[in-house]
N, CA and C of each residue as an Amber inpcrd file, in Angstrom:
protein
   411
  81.0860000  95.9330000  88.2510000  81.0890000  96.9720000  89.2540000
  80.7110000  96.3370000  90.5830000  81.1900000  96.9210000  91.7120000
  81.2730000  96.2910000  92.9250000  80.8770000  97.5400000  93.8360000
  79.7470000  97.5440000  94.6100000  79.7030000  99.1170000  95.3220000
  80.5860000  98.7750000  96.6200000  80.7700000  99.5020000  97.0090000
  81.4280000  99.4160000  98.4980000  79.7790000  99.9050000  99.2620000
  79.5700000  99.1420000 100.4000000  78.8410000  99.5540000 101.2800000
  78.8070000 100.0760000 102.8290000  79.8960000 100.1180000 102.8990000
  80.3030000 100.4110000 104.7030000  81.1990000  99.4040000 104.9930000
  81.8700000  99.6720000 105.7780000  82.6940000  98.5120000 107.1330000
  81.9710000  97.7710000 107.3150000  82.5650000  96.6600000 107.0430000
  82.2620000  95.1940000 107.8250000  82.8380000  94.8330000 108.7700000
  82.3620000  94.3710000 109.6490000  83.1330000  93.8800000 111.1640000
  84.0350000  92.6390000 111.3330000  83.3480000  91.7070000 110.1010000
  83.8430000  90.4320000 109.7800000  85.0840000  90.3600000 109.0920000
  85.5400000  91.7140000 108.2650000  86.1850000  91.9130000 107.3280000
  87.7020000  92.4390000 107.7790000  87.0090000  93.5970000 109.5550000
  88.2440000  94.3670000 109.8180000  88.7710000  95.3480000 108.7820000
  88.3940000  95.9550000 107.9990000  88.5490000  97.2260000 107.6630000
  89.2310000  96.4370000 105.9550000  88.9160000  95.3500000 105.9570000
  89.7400000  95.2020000 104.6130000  88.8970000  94.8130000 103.2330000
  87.3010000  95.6420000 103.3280000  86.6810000  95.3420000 102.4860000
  87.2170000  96.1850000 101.1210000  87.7690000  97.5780000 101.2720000
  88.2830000  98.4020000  99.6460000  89.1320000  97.0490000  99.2870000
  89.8570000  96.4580000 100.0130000  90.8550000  96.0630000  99.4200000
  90.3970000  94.6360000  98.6950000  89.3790000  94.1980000  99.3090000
  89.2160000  92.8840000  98.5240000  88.1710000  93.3160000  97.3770000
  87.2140000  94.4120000  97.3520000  86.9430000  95.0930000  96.0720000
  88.2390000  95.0820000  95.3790000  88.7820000  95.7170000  95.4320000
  89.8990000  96.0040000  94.4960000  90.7830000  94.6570000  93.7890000
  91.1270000  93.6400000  94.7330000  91.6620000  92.5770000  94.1040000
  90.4730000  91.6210000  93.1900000  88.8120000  91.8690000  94.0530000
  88.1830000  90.9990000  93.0530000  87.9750000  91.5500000  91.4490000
  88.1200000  93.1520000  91.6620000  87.9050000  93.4440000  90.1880000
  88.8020000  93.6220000  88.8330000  90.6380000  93.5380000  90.2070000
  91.3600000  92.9950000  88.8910000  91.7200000  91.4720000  89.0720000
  90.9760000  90.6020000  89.3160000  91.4120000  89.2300000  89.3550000
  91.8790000  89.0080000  88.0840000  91.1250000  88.8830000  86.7320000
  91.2110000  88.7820000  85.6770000  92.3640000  89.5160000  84.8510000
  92.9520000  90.3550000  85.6810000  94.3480000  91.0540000  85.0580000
  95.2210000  90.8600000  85.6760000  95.4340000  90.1900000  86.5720000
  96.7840000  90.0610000  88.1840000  97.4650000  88.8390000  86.9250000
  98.8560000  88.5710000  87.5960000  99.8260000  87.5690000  86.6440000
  99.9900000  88.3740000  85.3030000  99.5370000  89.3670000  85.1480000
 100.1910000  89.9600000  83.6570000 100.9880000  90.9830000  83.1530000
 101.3480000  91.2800000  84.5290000 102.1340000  93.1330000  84.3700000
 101.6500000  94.0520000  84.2470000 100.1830000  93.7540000  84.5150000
  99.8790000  95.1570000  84.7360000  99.9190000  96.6880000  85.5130000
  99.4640000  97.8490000  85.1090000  99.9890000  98.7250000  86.2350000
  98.4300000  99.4080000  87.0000000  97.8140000  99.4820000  87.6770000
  96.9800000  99.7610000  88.2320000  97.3070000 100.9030000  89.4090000
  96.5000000 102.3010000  88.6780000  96.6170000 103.5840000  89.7160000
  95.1070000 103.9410000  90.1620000  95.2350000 104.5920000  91.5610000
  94.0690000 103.8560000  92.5940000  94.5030000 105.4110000  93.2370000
  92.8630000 106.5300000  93.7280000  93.0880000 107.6260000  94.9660000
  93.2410000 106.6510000  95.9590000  93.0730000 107.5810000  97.1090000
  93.5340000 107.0980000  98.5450000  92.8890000 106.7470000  99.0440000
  91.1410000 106.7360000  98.5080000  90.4180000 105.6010000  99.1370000
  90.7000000 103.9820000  99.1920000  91.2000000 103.9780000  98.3370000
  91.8840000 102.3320000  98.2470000  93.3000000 102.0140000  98.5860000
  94.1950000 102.6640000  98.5160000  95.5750000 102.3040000  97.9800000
  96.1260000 102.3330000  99.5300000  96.7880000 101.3580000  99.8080000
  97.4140000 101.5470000 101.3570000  98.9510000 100.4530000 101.0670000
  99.8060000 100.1860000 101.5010000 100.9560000  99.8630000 101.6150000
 100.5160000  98.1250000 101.3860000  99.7940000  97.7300000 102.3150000
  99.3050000  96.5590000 102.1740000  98.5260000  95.9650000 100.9930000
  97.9460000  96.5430000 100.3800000  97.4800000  96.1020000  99.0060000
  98.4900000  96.2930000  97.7610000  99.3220000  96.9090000  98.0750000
 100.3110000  97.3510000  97.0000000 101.1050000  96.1400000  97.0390000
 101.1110000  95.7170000  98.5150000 102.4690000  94.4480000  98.7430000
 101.5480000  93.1780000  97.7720000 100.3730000  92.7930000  97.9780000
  99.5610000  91.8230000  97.7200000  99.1750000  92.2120000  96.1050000
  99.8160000  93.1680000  95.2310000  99.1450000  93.3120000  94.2710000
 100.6910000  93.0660000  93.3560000 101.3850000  93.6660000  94.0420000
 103.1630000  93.2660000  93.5910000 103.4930000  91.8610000  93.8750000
 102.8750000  90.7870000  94.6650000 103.1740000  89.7090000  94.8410000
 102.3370000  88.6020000  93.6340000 101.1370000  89.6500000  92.7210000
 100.4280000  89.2170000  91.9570000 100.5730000  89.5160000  90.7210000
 101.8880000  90.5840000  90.7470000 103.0610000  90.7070000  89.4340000
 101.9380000  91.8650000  88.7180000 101.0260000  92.6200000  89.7270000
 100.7370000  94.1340000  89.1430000 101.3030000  95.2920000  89.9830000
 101.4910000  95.6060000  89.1410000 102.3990000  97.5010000  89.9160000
 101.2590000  98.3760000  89.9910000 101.2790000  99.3830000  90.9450000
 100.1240000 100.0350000  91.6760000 100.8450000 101.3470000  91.3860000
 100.0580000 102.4570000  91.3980000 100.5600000 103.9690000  91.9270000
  99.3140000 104.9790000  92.6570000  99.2670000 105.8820000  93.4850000
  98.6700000 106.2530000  93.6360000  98.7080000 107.1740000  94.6240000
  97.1480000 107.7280000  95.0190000  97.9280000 109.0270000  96.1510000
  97.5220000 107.9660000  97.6000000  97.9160000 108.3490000  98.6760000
  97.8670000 107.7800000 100.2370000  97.2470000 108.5390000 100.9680000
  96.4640000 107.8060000 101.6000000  96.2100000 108.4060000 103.3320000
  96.9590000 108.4090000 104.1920000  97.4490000 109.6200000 104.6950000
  98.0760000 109.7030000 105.6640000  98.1060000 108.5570000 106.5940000
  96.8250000 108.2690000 107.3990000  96.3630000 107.4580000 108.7070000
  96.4840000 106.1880000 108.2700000  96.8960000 105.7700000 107.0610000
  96.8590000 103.8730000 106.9340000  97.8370000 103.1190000 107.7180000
  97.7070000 101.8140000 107.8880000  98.0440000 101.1390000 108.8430000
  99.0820000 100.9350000 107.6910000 100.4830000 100.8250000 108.2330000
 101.6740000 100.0870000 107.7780000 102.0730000 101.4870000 106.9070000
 101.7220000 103.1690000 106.9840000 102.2590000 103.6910000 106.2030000
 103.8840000 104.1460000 107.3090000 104.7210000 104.7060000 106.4180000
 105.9950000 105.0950000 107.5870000 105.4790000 106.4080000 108.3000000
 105.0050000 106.0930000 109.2770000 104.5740000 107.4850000 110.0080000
 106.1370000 108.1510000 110.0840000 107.1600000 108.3620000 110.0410000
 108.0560000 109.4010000 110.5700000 107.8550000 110.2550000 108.9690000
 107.6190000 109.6480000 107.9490000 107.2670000 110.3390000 106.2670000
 105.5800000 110.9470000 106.6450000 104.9900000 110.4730000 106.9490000
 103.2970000 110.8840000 106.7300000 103.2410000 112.1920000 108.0420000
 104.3220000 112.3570000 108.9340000 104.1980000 113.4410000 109.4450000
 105.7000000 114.3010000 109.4280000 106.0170000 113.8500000 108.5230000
 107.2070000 115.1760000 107.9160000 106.6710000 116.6010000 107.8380000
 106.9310000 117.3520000 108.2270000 107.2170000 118.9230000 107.3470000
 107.8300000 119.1070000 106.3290000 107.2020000 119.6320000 105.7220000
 107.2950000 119.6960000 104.4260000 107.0820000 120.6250000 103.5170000
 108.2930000 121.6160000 103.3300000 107.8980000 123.0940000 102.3360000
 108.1000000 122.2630000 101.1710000 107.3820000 123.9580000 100.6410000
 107.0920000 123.9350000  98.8450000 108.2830000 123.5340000  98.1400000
 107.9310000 122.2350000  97.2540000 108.7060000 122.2060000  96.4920000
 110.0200000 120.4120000  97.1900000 110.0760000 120.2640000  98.4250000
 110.5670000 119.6830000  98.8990000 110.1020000 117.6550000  98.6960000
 110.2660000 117.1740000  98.6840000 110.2130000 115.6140000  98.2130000
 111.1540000 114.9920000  99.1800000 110.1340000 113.8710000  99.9290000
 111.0000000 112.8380000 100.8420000 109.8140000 111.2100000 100.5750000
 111.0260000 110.6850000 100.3320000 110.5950000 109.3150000 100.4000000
 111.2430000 107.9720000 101.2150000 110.0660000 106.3100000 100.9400000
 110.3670000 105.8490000 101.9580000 110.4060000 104.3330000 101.2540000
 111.4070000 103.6300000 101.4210000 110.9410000 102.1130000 100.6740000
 111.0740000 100.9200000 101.5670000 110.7010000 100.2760000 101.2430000
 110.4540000  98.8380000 101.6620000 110.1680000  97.5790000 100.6660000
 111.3370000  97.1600000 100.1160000 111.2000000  95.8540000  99.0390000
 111.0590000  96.6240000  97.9570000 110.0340000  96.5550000  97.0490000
 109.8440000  97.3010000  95.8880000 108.7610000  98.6310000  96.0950000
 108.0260000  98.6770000  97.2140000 107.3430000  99.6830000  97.7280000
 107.5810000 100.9730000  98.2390000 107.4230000 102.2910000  97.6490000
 108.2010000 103.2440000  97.7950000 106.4980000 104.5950000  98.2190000
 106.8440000 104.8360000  99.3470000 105.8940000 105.9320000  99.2960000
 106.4680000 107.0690000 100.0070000 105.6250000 108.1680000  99.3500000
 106.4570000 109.8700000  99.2020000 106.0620000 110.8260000  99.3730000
 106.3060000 111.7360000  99.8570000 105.4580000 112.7700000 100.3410000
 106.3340000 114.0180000  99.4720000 105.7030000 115.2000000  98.6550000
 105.9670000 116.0840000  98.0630000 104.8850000 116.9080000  98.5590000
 105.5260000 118.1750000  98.5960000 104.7210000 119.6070000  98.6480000
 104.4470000 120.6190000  97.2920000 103.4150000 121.0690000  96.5990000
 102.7180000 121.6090000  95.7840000 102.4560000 122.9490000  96.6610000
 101.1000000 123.0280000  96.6940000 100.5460000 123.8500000  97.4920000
 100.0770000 123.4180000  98.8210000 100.4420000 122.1770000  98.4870000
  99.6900000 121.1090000  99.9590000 100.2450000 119.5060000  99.9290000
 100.6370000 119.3260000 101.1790000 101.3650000 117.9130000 100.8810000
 100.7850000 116.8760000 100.2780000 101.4790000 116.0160000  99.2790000
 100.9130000 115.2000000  98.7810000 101.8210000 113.4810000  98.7040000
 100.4270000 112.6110000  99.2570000 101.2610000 111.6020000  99.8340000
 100.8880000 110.3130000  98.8600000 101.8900000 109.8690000  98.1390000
 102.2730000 108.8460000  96.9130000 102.3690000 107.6530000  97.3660000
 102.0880000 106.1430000  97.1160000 103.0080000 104.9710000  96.5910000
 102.8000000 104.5780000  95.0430000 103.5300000 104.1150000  94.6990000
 104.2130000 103.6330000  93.9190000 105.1630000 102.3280000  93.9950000
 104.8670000 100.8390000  93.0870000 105.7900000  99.6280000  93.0690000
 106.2060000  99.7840000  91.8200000 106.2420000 100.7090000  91.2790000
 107.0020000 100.4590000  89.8980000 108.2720000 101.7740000  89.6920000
 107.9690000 103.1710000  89.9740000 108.3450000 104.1640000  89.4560000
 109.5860000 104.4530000  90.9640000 110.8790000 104.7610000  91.1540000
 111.7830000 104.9450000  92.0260000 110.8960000 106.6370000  92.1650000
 110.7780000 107.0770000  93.1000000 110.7180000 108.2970000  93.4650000
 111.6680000 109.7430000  93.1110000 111.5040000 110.4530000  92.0150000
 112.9120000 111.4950000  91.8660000 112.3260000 112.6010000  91.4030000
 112.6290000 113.3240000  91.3180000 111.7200000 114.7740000  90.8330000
 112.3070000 114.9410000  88.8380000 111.2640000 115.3940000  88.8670000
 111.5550000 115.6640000  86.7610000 111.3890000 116.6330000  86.5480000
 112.0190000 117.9880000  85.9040000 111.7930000 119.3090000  85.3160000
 110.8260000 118.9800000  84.4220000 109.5850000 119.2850000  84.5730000
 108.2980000 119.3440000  83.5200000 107.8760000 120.5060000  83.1930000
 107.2710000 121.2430000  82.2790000 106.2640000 122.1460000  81.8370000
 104.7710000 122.2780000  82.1520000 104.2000000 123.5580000  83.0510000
 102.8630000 123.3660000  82.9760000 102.0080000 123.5980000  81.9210000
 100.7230000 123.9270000  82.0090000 100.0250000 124.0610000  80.3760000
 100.3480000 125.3430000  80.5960000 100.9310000 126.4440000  81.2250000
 101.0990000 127.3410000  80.5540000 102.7120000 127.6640000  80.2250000
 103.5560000 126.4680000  80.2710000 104.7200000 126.1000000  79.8290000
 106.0400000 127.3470000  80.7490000 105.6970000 126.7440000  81.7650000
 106.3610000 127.8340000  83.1710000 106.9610000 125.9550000  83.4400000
 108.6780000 126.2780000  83.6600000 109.2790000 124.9320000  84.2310000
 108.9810000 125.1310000  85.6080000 108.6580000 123.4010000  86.0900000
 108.7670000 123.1610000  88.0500000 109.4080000 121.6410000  87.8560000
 109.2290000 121.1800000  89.0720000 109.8890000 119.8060000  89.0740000
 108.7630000 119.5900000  89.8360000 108.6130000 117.9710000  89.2550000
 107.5530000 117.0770000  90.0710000 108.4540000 116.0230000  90.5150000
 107.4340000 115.3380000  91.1380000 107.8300000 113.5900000  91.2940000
 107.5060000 112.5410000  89.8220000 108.3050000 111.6190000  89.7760000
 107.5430000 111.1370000  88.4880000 106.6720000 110.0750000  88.8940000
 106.0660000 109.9030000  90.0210000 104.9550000 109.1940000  90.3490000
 103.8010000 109.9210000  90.7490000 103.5230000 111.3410000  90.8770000
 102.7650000 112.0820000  90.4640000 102.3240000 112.2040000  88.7530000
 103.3910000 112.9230000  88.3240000 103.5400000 112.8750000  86.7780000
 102.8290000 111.3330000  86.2660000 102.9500000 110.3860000  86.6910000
 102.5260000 109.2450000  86.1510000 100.9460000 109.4310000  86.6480000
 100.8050000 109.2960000  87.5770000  99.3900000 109.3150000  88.3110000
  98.6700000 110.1600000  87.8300000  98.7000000 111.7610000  87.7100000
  98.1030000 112.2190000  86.7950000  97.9720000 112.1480000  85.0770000
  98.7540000 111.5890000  84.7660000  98.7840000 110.9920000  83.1770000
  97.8800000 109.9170000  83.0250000  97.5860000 108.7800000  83.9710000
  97.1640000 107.6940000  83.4440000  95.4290000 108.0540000  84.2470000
  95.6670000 108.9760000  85.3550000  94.4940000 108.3110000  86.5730000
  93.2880000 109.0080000  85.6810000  92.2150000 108.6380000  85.4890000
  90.7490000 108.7710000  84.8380000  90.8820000 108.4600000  83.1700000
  92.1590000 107.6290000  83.0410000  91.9580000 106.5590000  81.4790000
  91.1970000 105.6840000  81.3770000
């Protein structure tokens, strides 16, 4: 375990991210898939974690540096899905009840007819669908 303690000045804002690579050092080179909230996950660690042959998913902050701002300030009704790629990096913005902003290096962005638990059909993204399946395993 690694706490995060505040911004470092020395660091420039890139201390989540070197938490994050020191604690999967020991799994990078193996294919793994690693899903991360939006305190961590930004476009730039996804590139550096895909260049280390692990696939990432997760939700985004709007405000990160290198996200496609013309996607992170879309409008966006219910139900609607727009996405954005770059190399193998794909991040997406879908509306629920409230926009919700994705990357993903493994999963192409497309919506899936799913069932809720009270078995009423909607369509998701399947990098949501993934993210909530795997995220607190």
């Amino acid at each position: 375990m690694i706490m995060y303690r505040g911004k470092d000045d020395s660091e420039a804002g890139k201390k989540t991210q070197n938490i994050v690579l020191k604690l999967l050092e020991p799994y990078v080179l193996k294919g793994h898939h690693v899903f991360m909230d939006n305190f961590y996950n930004s476009v730039e660690l996804s590139q550096k974690l895909l260049d280390l042959q692990t696939h990432s998913c997760g939700t985004l902050r709007k405000n990160r540096k290198l996200n496609p701002r013309a996607l992170m300030y879309q409008k966006v009704k219910k139900g609607e899905h727009y996405w954005w790629r770059k190399g193998q990096i794909y991040v997406s913005v879908w509306k629920d009840k409230r926009p919700v902003h994705m990357i993903s290096t493994r999963d192409h962005p497309k919506l899936i007819e799913v069932a809720n638990r009270h078995g009423k059909m909607s369509t998701k993204p399947t990098e949501v669908i993934n993210y909530n399946s795997f995220m607190g395993e």
